[in-house]
């Protein structure tokens, strides 16, 4: 799959899925600008990947839910890479609360981290891609946004919003050569879910038709497909589901 020389901006790059996508892109020939709010973890990721490919990995730590920070992110990525061919929005947050116990602040935090951040990044990057006449935008949603889950009404609403947003943006951006798609993973073996209740985590893998959760590297392949040519050239407004069979549309 050809992404040799492509310039990729990846948010949430210190997380399990973001890091796996960054590593696969780098090994497939891309140049990277990586972003995460966790500066220490991001430094570790950039250091490890830069050791593999000196001069092809850069990045900065910031909060992608903040409008001014996103503008700084895009400016820095442009300066570093000379343009942006691929945007992957892999940042996010999760919590677990019954709706009657959920404060508005928690609702807004989860919506902001998972939906506002996608809107801000896409809005900032799209003009660049339109001027180039080409680009790929890949949002990371979730199977919970497709099927729902108790105690995750806020997260489900946010991720369903990401899917709907991606479909609408795909129609808006396609005439300019920009292809927008989403990836909706199922359970993935990362630290993202570490603060969820034990009863939620227990038995999750066994309930999946495949019988196990995914490794981050197994999600990254979908992101490579959607960024590559010619393999990803006719994917538009799609939601790919590497979810161990949890959702079968």
mmCIF file of C-alpha atoms in Angstrom:
data_model
loop_
_atom_site.group_PDB
_atom_site.id
_atom_site.type_symbol
_atom_site.label_atom_id
_atom_site.label_comp_id
_atom_site.label_asym_id
_atom_site.label_seq_id
_atom_site.Cartn_x
_atom_site.Cartn_y
_atom_site.Cartn_z
ATOM 1 C CA UNK A 1 0.000 0.000 0.000
ATOM 2 C CA UNK A 2 1.616 3.228 -1.150
ATOM 3 C CA UNK A 3 2.022 6.027 1.390
ATOM 4 C CA UNK A 4 5.709 6.591 0.679
ATOM 5 C CA UNK A 5 6.506 10.246 1.341
ATOM 6 C CA UNK A 6 2.997 11.077 2.587
ATOM 7 C CA UNK A 7 2.806 13.659 5.366
ATOM 8 C CA UNK A 8 0.623 12.476 8.231
ATOM 9 C CA UNK A 9 -0.695 14.395 11.232
ATOM 10 C CA UNK A 10 -1.876 12.045 13.989
ATOM 11 C CA UNK A 11 -3.636 13.191 17.164
ATOM 12 C CA UNK A 12 -3.756 10.975 20.235
ATOM 13 C CA UNK A 13 -0.434 9.565 19.092
ATOM 14 C CA UNK A 14 0.687 8.531 22.591
ATOM 15 C CA UNK A 15 -2.297 6.203 22.987
ATOM 16 C CA UNK A 16 -2.241 2.580 21.970
ATOM 17 C CA UNK A 17 -4.079 2.915 18.665
ATOM 18 C CA UNK A 18 -2.469 6.235 17.731
ATOM 19 C CA UNK A 19 0.997 4.913 18.413
ATOM 20 C CA UNK A 20 0.352 1.739 16.399
ATOM 21 C CA UNK A 21 -0.886 3.780 13.433
ATOM 22 C CA UNK A 22 2.130 6.078 13.662
ATOM 23 C CA UNK A 23 4.534 3.130 13.721
ATOM 24 C CA UNK A 24 2.889 1.437 10.735
ATOM 25 C CA UNK A 25 2.784 4.668 8.742
ATOM 26 C CA UNK A 26 6.444 5.318 9.452
ATOM 27 C CA UNK A 27 7.462 1.828 8.363
ATOM 28 C CA UNK A 28 5.391 2.305 5.222
ATOM 29 C CA UNK A 29 7.351 5.412 4.231
ATOM 30 C CA UNK A 30 5.329 8.305 5.657
ATOM 31 C CA UNK A 31 6.598 11.361 7.495
ATOM 32 C CA UNK A 32 4.886 12.093 10.784
ATOM 33 C CA UNK A 33 3.781 14.945 13.000
ATOM 34 C CA UNK A 34 2.477 13.476 16.245
ATOM 35 C CA UNK A 35 0.293 15.184 18.848
ATOM 36 C CA UNK A 36 -0.949 14.235 22.302
ATOM 37 C CA UNK A 37 -1.817 16.066 25.505
ATOM 38 C CA UNK A 38 0.456 13.752 27.556
ATOM 39 C CA UNK A 39 3.862 15.313 26.939
ATOM 40 C CA UNK A 40 5.901 12.603 28.658
ATOM 41 C CA UNK A 41 4.285 9.718 26.790
ATOM 42 C CA UNK A 42 4.453 11.620 23.521
ATOM 43 C CA UNK A 43 8.172 12.238 23.993
ATOM 44 C CA UNK A 44 8.652 8.496 24.473
ATOM 45 C CA UNK A 45 6.763 7.718 21.264
ATOM 46 C CA UNK A 46 8.579 10.337 19.206
ATOM 47 C CA UNK A 47 11.929 9.234 20.590
ATOM 48 C CA UNK A 48 11.322 5.573 19.825
ATOM 49 C CA UNK A 49 10.053 6.185 16.311
ATOM 50 C CA UNK A 50 12.679 8.809 15.493
ATOM 51 C CA UNK A 51 15.352 6.265 16.400
ATOM 52 C CA UNK A 52 13.961 4.055 13.622
ATOM 53 C CA UNK A 53 13.752 6.846 11.042
ATOM 54 C CA UNK A 54 15.738 9.967 11.945
ATOM 55 C CA UNK A 55 14.350 13.167 10.467
ATOM 56 C CA UNK A 56 10.915 11.743 9.659
ATOM 57 C CA UNK A 57 9.156 12.194 13.019
ATOM 58 C CA UNK A 58 8.200 15.437 14.756
ATOM 59 C CA UNK A 59 5.409 16.551 17.045
ATOM 60 C CA UNK A 60 4.188 18.634 19.949
ATOM 61 C CA UNK A 61 2.129 18.240 23.117
ATOM 62 C CA UNK A 62 -1.168 20.130 23.338
ATOM 63 C CA UNK A 63 -4.881 19.773 24.058
ATOM 64 C CA UNK A 64 -6.824 19.188 20.830
ATOM 65 C CA UNK A 65 -10.094 20.239 22.467
ATOM 66 C CA UNK A 66 -8.826 23.829 22.566
ATOM 67 C CA UNK A 67 -9.423 25.856 19.410
ATOM 68 C CA UNK A 68 -6.271 27.975 19.634
ATOM 69 C CA UNK A 69 -4.159 24.906 20.357
ATOM 70 C CA UNK A 70 -5.476 23.164 17.248
ATOM 71 C CA UNK A 71 -4.551 26.159 15.104
ATOM 72 C CA UNK A 72 -1.031 26.017 16.576
ATOM 73 C CA UNK A 73 -0.910 22.282 15.905
ATOM 74 C CA UNK A 74 -1.772 22.655 12.238
ATOM 75 C CA UNK A 75 0.671 25.537 11.758
ATOM 76 C CA UNK A 76 3.446 23.531 13.388
ATOM 77 C CA UNK A 77 2.639 20.454 11.300
ATOM 78 C CA UNK A 78 2.693 22.494 8.098
ATOM 79 C CA UNK A 79 6.001 24.058 9.024
ATOM 80 C CA UNK A 80 7.513 20.700 9.884
ATOM 81 C CA UNK A 81 6.108 18.642 7.006
ATOM 82 C CA UNK A 82 5.520 21.247 4.311
ATOM 83 C CA UNK A 83 1.903 20.156 3.964
ATOM 84 C CA UNK A 84 -0.575 17.602 5.326
ATOM 85 C CA UNK A 85 -1.676 14.647 3.220
ATOM 86 C CA UNK A 86 -3.266 12.524 5.954
ATOM 87 C CA UNK A 87 -5.049 13.446 9.163
ATOM 88 C CA UNK A 88 -5.824 10.756 11.731
ATOM 89 C CA UNK A 89 -7.914 11.838 14.736
ATOM 90 C CA UNK A 90 -7.136 9.225 17.376
ATOM 91 C CA UNK A 91 -7.461 11.309 20.540
ATOM 92 C CA UNK A 92 -10.324 10.673 22.944
ATOM 93 C CA UNK A 93 -11.511 9.993 26.477
ATOM 94 C CA UNK A 94 -13.906 7.606 28.176
ATOM 95 C CA UNK A 95 -15.705 7.263 31.500
ATOM 96 C CA UNK A 96 -18.504 5.099 32.836
ATOM 97 C CA UNK A 97 -21.562 6.550 34.596
ATOM 98 C CA UNK A 98 -25.292 5.849 34.726
ATOM 99 C CA UNK A 99 -27.102 8.708 33.024
ATOM 100 C CA UNK A 100 -29.096 9.715 36.116
ATOM 101 C CA UNK A 101 -25.829 10.159 38.006
ATOM 102 C CA UNK A 102 -23.979 11.928 35.193
ATOM 103 C CA UNK A 103 -23.189 15.607 35.770
ATOM 104 C CA UNK A 104 -23.358 17.927 32.787
ATOM 105 C CA UNK A 105 -19.633 18.581 33.191
ATOM 106 C CA UNK A 106 -18.829 14.896 32.579
ATOM 107 C CA UNK A 107 -21.137 14.794 29.558
ATOM 108 C CA UNK A 108 -19.436 17.850 28.088
ATOM 109 C CA UNK A 109 -15.943 16.555 28.832
ATOM 110 C CA UNK A 110 -16.541 13.309 26.944
ATOM 111 C CA UNK A 111 -18.306 15.048 24.059
ATOM 112 C CA UNK A 112 -15.470 17.571 23.867
ATOM 113 C CA UNK A 113 -12.682 15.008 23.905
ATOM 114 C CA UNK A 114 -14.286 12.726 21.340
ATOM 115 C CA UNK A 115 -16.343 14.959 19.047
ATOM 116 C CA UNK A 116 -15.283 18.598 19.422
ATOM 117 C CA UNK A 117 -11.661 17.595 18.941
ATOM 118 C CA UNK A 118 -12.481 15.868 15.642
ATOM 119 C CA UNK A 119 -14.426 18.874 14.391
ATOM 120 C CA UNK A 120 -11.631 21.294 15.305
ATOM 121 C CA UNK A 121 -8.877 19.239 13.673
ATOM 122 C CA UNK A 122 -10.831 18.568 10.488
ATOM 123 C CA UNK A 123 -11.927 22.185 10.153
ATOM 124 C CA UNK A 124 -8.336 23.367 10.489
ATOM 125 C CA UNK A 125 -6.800 20.816 8.103
ATOM 126 C CA UNK A 126 -9.420 20.748 5.344
ATOM 127 C CA UNK A 127 -8.427 24.086 3.701
ATOM 128 C CA UNK A 128 -4.859 22.810 3.352
ATOM 129 C CA UNK A 129 -5.984 19.614 1.678
ATOM 130 C CA UNK A 130 -8.386 21.480 -0.595
ATOM 131 C CA UNK A 131 -5.554 23.723 -1.799
ATOM 132 C CA UNK A 132 -3.449 20.626 -2.456
ATOM 133 C CA UNK A 133 -6.337 19.027 -4.319
ATOM 134 C CA UNK A 134 -5.972 15.807 -2.335
ATOM 135 C CA UNK A 135 -5.993 14.427 1.171
ATOM 136 C CA UNK A 136 -7.206 11.678 3.480
ATOM 137 C CA UNK A 137 -9.026 12.232 6.769
ATOM 138 C CA UNK A 138 -9.440 9.204 9.021
ATOM 139 C CA UNK A 139 -11.468 9.557 12.203
ATOM 140 C CA UNK A 140 -11.397 7.003 14.993
ATOM 141 C CA UNK A 141 -14.901 6.315 16.252
ATOM 142 C CA UNK A 142 -16.078 3.206 18.148
ATOM 143 C CA UNK A 143 -18.422 0.270 17.882
ATOM 144 C CA UNK A 144 -20.188 1.731 20.939
ATOM 145 C CA UNK A 145 -21.236 4.590 18.687
ATOM 146 C CA UNK A 146 -22.913 2.001 16.459
ATOM 147 C CA UNK A 147 -24.671 -0.214 19.012
ATOM 148 C CA UNK A 148 -24.687 1.724 22.295
ATOM 149 C CA UNK A 149 -23.797 0.438 25.749
ATOM 150 C CA UNK A 150 -25.256 0.976 29.230
ATOM 151 C CA UNK A 151 -23.438 3.575 31.335
ATOM 152 C CA UNK A 152 -21.789 4.976 28.193
ATOM 153 C CA UNK A 153 -24.526 7.259 26.855
ATOM 154 C CA UNK A 154 -22.107 10.187 26.611
ATOM 155 C CA UNK A 155 -19.385 8.154 24.881
ATOM 156 C CA UNK A 156 -21.899 6.498 22.535
ATOM 157 C CA UNK A 157 -23.368 9.867 21.597
ATOM 158 C CA UNK A 158 -19.919 11.297 20.908
ATOM 159 C CA UNK A 159 -18.740 8.379 18.787
ATOM 160 C CA UNK A 160 -22.009 8.174 16.879
ATOM 161 C CA UNK A 161 -21.499 11.863 16.253
ATOM 162 C CA UNK A 162 -18.033 11.170 14.863
ATOM 163 C CA UNK A 163 -19.503 8.638 12.433
ATOM 164 C CA UNK A 164 -22.230 11.011 11.269
ATOM 165 C CA UNK A 165 -19.790 13.909 11.068
ATOM 166 C CA UNK A 166 -17.420 11.817 8.943
ATOM 167 C CA UNK A 167 -20.168 10.862 6.493
ATOM 168 C CA UNK A 168 -21.298 14.465 6.096
ATOM 169 C CA UNK A 169 -17.749 15.758 5.732
ATOM 170 C CA UNK A 170 -17.029 13.034 3.182
ATOM 171 C CA UNK A 171 -19.743 14.425 0.918
ATOM 172 C CA UNK A 172 -18.568 17.994 1.464
ATOM 173 C CA UNK A 173 -14.869 17.295 0.873
ATOM 174 C CA UNK A 174 -14.968 14.720 -1.954
ATOM 175 C CA UNK A 175 -15.314 17.272 -4.783
ATOM 176 C CA UNK A 176 -11.940 18.674 -3.710
ATOM 177 C CA UNK A 177 -10.147 15.324 -3.765
ATOM 178 C CA UNK A 178 -10.300 14.805 0.003
ATOM 179 C CA UNK A 179 -11.501 11.371 1.134
ATOM 180 C CA UNK A 180 -12.998 11.075 4.622
ATOM 181 C CA UNK A 181 -13.648 7.771 6.394
ATOM 182 C CA UNK A 182 -13.930 6.434 9.934
ATOM 183 C CA UNK A 183 -12.676 3.400 11.815
ATOM 184 C CA UNK A 184 -14.898 2.014 14.597
ATOM 185 C CA UNK A 185 -12.813 -0.428 16.639
ATOM 186 C CA UNK A 186 -14.259 -2.821 19.156
ATOM 187 C CA UNK A 187 -12.461 -3.595 22.417
ATOM 188 C CA UNK A 188 -8.717 -3.072 22.048
ATOM 189 C CA UNK A 189 -5.966 -4.136 24.446
ATOM 190 C CA UNK A 190 -4.675 -0.710 25.496
ATOM 191 C CA UNK A 191 -4.671 1.351 28.685
ATOM 192 C CA UNK A 192 -7.562 3.482 27.380
ATOM 193 C CA UNK A 193 -10.129 1.481 29.363
ATOM 194 C CA UNK A 194 -8.074 1.151 32.537
ATOM 195 C CA UNK A 195 -10.457 3.219 34.685
ATOM 196 C CA UNK A 196 -13.620 1.349 33.727
ATOM 197 C CA UNK A 197 -15.401 -0.881 36.229
ATOM 198 C CA UNK A 198 -14.116 -4.412 36.621
ATOM 199 C CA UNK A 199 -17.568 -5.833 35.912
ATOM 200 C CA UNK A 200 -17.535 -4.004 32.581
ATOM 201 C CA UNK A 201 -14.134 -5.362 31.618
ATOM 202 C CA UNK A 202 -14.667 -8.906 32.900
ATOM 203 C CA UNK A 203 -16.013 -11.173 30.213
ATOM 204 C CA UNK A 204 -15.862 -8.592 27.429
ATOM 205 C CA UNK A 205 -13.507 -10.627 25.275
ATOM 206 C CA UNK A 206 -15.419 -13.868 25.781
ATOM 207 C CA UNK A 207 -18.645 -12.199 24.651
ATOM 208 C CA UNK A 208 -17.129 -11.278 21.292
ATOM 209 C CA UNK A 209 -17.758 -13.681 18.394
ATOM 210 C CA UNK A 210 -14.012 -13.790 17.756
ATOM 211 C CA UNK A 211 -13.444 -14.563 21.419
ATOM 212 C CA UNK A 212 -10.815 -11.907 21.988
ATOM 213 C CA UNK A 213 -10.148 -8.195 21.891
ATOM 214 C CA UNK A 214 -7.889 -6.673 19.233
ATOM 215 C CA UNK A 215 -4.291 -5.614 19.518
ATOM 216 C CA UNK A 216 -3.614 -1.981 18.514
ATOM 217 C CA UNK A 217 -1.560 -3.149 15.543
ATOM 218 C CA UNK A 218 -4.620 -4.939 14.165
ATOM 219 C CA UNK A 219 -6.496 -1.633 14.084
ATOM 220 C CA UNK A 220 -3.615 0.204 12.436
ATOM 221 C CA UNK A 221 -3.966 -1.810 9.238
ATOM 222 C CA UNK A 222 -7.351 -0.236 8.546
ATOM 223 C CA UNK A 223 -5.780 3.216 8.865
ATOM 224 C CA UNK A 224 -3.068 2.232 6.412
ATOM 225 C CA UNK A 225 -5.657 0.983 3.923
ATOM 226 C CA UNK A 226 -7.627 4.225 4.060
ATOM 227 C CA UNK A 227 -4.498 6.365 3.617
ATOM 228 C CA UNK A 228 -2.966 4.347 0.776
ATOM 229 C CA UNK A 229 -3.191 4.404 -2.992
ATOM 230 C CA UNK A 230 -4.586 2.664 -4.935
ATOM 231 C CA UNK A 231 -6.080 0.488 -2.205
ATOM 232 C CA UNK A 232 -7.960 3.262 -0.441
ATOM 233 C CA UNK A 233 -8.848 5.386 -3.433
ATOM 234 C CA UNK A 234 -12.553 4.540 -3.556
ATOM 235 C CA UNK A 235 -13.343 4.429 0.158
ATOM 236 C CA UNK A 236 -15.519 7.431 0.961
ATOM 237 C CA UNK A 237 -17.794 8.040 3.940
ATOM 238 C CA UNK A 238 -17.255 4.486 5.158
ATOM 239 C CA UNK A 239 -17.013 3.169 8.709
ATOM 240 C CA UNK A 240 -14.624 0.221 8.875
ATOM 241 C CA UNK A 241 -15.292 -2.158 11.746
ATOM 242 C CA UNK A 242 -12.282 -4.050 13.131
ATOM 243 C CA UNK A 243 -14.369 -5.035 16.158
ATOM 244 C CA UNK A 244 -13.925 -8.804 16.668
ATOM 245 C CA UNK A 245 -17.480 -9.319 15.403
ATOM 246 C CA UNK A 246 -19.157 -7.168 18.057
ATOM 247 C CA UNK A 247 -21.062 -5.207 15.377
ATOM 248 C CA UNK A 248 -22.080 -6.808 12.101
ATOM 249 C CA UNK A 249 -23.889 -4.157 9.998
#
